[in-house]
């Protein structure tokens, strides 16, 4: 299955384990947490409008390439407000979903990304569309 991805870039100092967000994630309407540990979370989403079930996966990426990607994105996008924070980011949260369920997962993705952004001062980048959120 083809997947879509959003990244929430932040500094390592502000990185928090995903278990810290269990209370926030559990408030998401139509969603239930099916798996959760420090570096991985999976949420099952039921979309009342379409009647479809989908899932959103969130994981922590601390590999060295994250800092390189963040610097490149910051250099290529001088117009973004959080450019300085992005340029110094060295870790990220990845929010991943099956593209076939983009409509069903949009609200959940936006909610999760906002929770992570607020907690870490992160910058959200939609890899699938090539734009900042």
Coordinates of C-alpha atoms in Angstrom, one line a residue:
X1 CA 0.0 0.0 0.0
X2 CA 1.2 3.5 -0.8
X3 CA 1.6 5.7 2.3
X4 CA 1.7 9.4 2.9
X5 CA 3.8 11.2 5.5
X6 CA 3.9 14.3 7.6
X7 CA 7.0 15.1 9.7
X8 CA 7.2 17.2 12.8
X9 CA 10.8 18.3 13.0
X10 CA 12.2 19.5 16.4
X11 CA 15.4 19.6 18.4
X12 CA 16.5 16.6 20.4
X13 CA 16.2 18.6 23.6
X14 CA 12.5 19.0 23.1
X15 CA 11.8 15.4 21.9
X16 CA 9.4 13.6 24.2
X17 CA 8.5 9.9 24.2
X18 CA 5.2 9.2 22.5
X19 CA 3.9 7.7 25.7
X20 CA 3.8 11.3 27.1
X21 CA 1.0 12.0 24.5
X22 CA -1.3 9.1 25.4
X23 CA -3.8 11.4 27.2
X24 CA -3.9 13.9 24.3
X25 CA -4.2 11.1 21.7
X26 CA -7.0 9.4 23.6
X27 CA -9.1 12.6 23.3
X28 CA -9.2 12.3 19.5
X29 CA -12.8 11.6 18.5
X30 CA -13.4 8.4 16.5
X31 CA -9.9 7.1 17.4
X32 CA -8.5 4.5 19.7
X33 CA -4.8 3.8 20.6
X34 CA -4.0 0.3 19.4
X35 CA -0.3 0.4 20.2
X36 CA 1.9 2.8 22.1
X37 CA 5.5 2.8 23.4
X38 CA 8.2 5.5 23.6
X39 CA 9.0 5.5 19.9
X40 CA 5.9 4.2 18.2
X41 CA 2.1 4.7 18.3
X42 CA -0.7 3.4 16.2
X43 CA -4.2 4.8 16.3
X44 CA -7.2 3.1 14.7
X45 CA -9.5 5.7 13.2
X46 CA -13.2 5.3 12.4
X47 CA -14.6 7.9 10.0
X48 CA -18.3 8.3 10.7
X49 CA -18.9 10.1 7.4
X50 CA -17.5 7.4 5.1
X51 CA -18.0 4.5 7.5
X52 CA -14.4 3.4 6.8
X53 CA -11.7 2.4 9.3
X54 CA -8.1 3.5 8.9
X55 CA -5.0 3.7 10.9
X56 CA -2.4 6.4 11.6
X57 CA 1.1 5.4 12.7
X58 CA 3.5 7.8 14.5
X59 CA 7.1 7.1 15.1
X60 CA 10.2 8.8 16.3
X61 CA 13.1 9.2 13.9
X62 CA 16.5 10.1 15.5
X63 CA 18.8 9.1 12.6
X64 CA 21.5 11.5 11.5
X65 CA 19.9 12.1 8.1
X66 CA 17.0 14.0 9.8
X67 CA 19.3 17.0 10.6
X68 CA 20.5 17.1 7.0
X69 CA 17.0 17.0 5.6
X70 CA 15.9 19.7 8.1
X71 CA 18.7 22.1 7.1
X72 CA 18.0 21.5 3.4
X73 CA 14.3 22.3 3.8
X74 CA 15.1 25.4 5.8
X75 CA 17.6 26.6 3.2
X76 CA 15.1 25.9 0.3
X77 CA 12.2 27.7 2.1
X78 CA 13.4 31.1 3.4
X79 CA 9.8 32.3 3.6
X80 CA 8.7 30.0 6.5
X81 CA 8.3 31.5 9.9
X82 CA 10.0 28.7 11.8
X83 CA 13.0 28.6 9.5
X84 CA 15.6 29.0 12.3
X85 CA 14.0 26.2 14.4
X86 CA 13.8 24.0 11.4
X87 CA 17.5 24.6 10.5
X88 CA 18.5 23.3 13.9
X89 CA 16.1 20.4 14.1
X90 CA 17.8 17.0 14.4
X91 CA 14.9 14.6 15.2
X92 CA 11.4 14.3 14.0
X93 CA 8.1 12.5 14.5
X94 CA 6.7 10.8 11.4
X95 CA 3.0 10.6 11.0
X96 CA 2.2 7.9 8.4
X97 CA -1.1 6.7 6.8
X98 CA -2.3 4.7 3.8
X99 CA -3.0 7.2 1.0
X100 CA -6.2 5.5 0.1
X101 CA -7.5 6.7 3.5
X102 CA -6.3 10.3 3.3
X103 CA -9.8 11.7 3.8
X104 CA -10.6 9.4 6.8
X105 CA -7.3 10.3 8.5
X106 CA -7.0 14.0 7.8
X107 CA -8.5 15.3 11.1
X108 CA -6.5 12.7 13.1
X109 CA -3.3 13.7 11.4
X110 CA -3.9 17.4 11.9
X111 CA -4.7 16.8 15.6
X112 CA -1.7 14.6 16.2
X113 CA 0.6 17.0 14.4
X114 CA -0.7 20.0 16.4
X115 CA -0.2 18.1 19.7
X116 CA 3.4 17.3 18.7
X117 CA 4.1 20.8 17.3
X118 CA 2.8 22.5 20.5
X119 CA 4.7 20.2 22.8
X120 CA 8.0 20.5 21.0
X121 CA 7.9 23.8 19.2
X122 CA 8.3 21.7 16.0
X123 CA 7.7 22.5 12.4
X124 CA 5.2 20.4 10.4
X125 CA 6.1 19.4 6.9
X126 CA 3.7 17.4 4.6
X127 CA 6.1 15.2 2.6
X128 CA 3.3 13.9 0.4
X129 CA 2.4 17.3 -0.9
X130 CA 5.8 18.9 -0.4
X131 CA 4.5 21.8 1.7
X132 CA 4.6 23.1 5.3
X133 CA 1.4 22.7 7.3

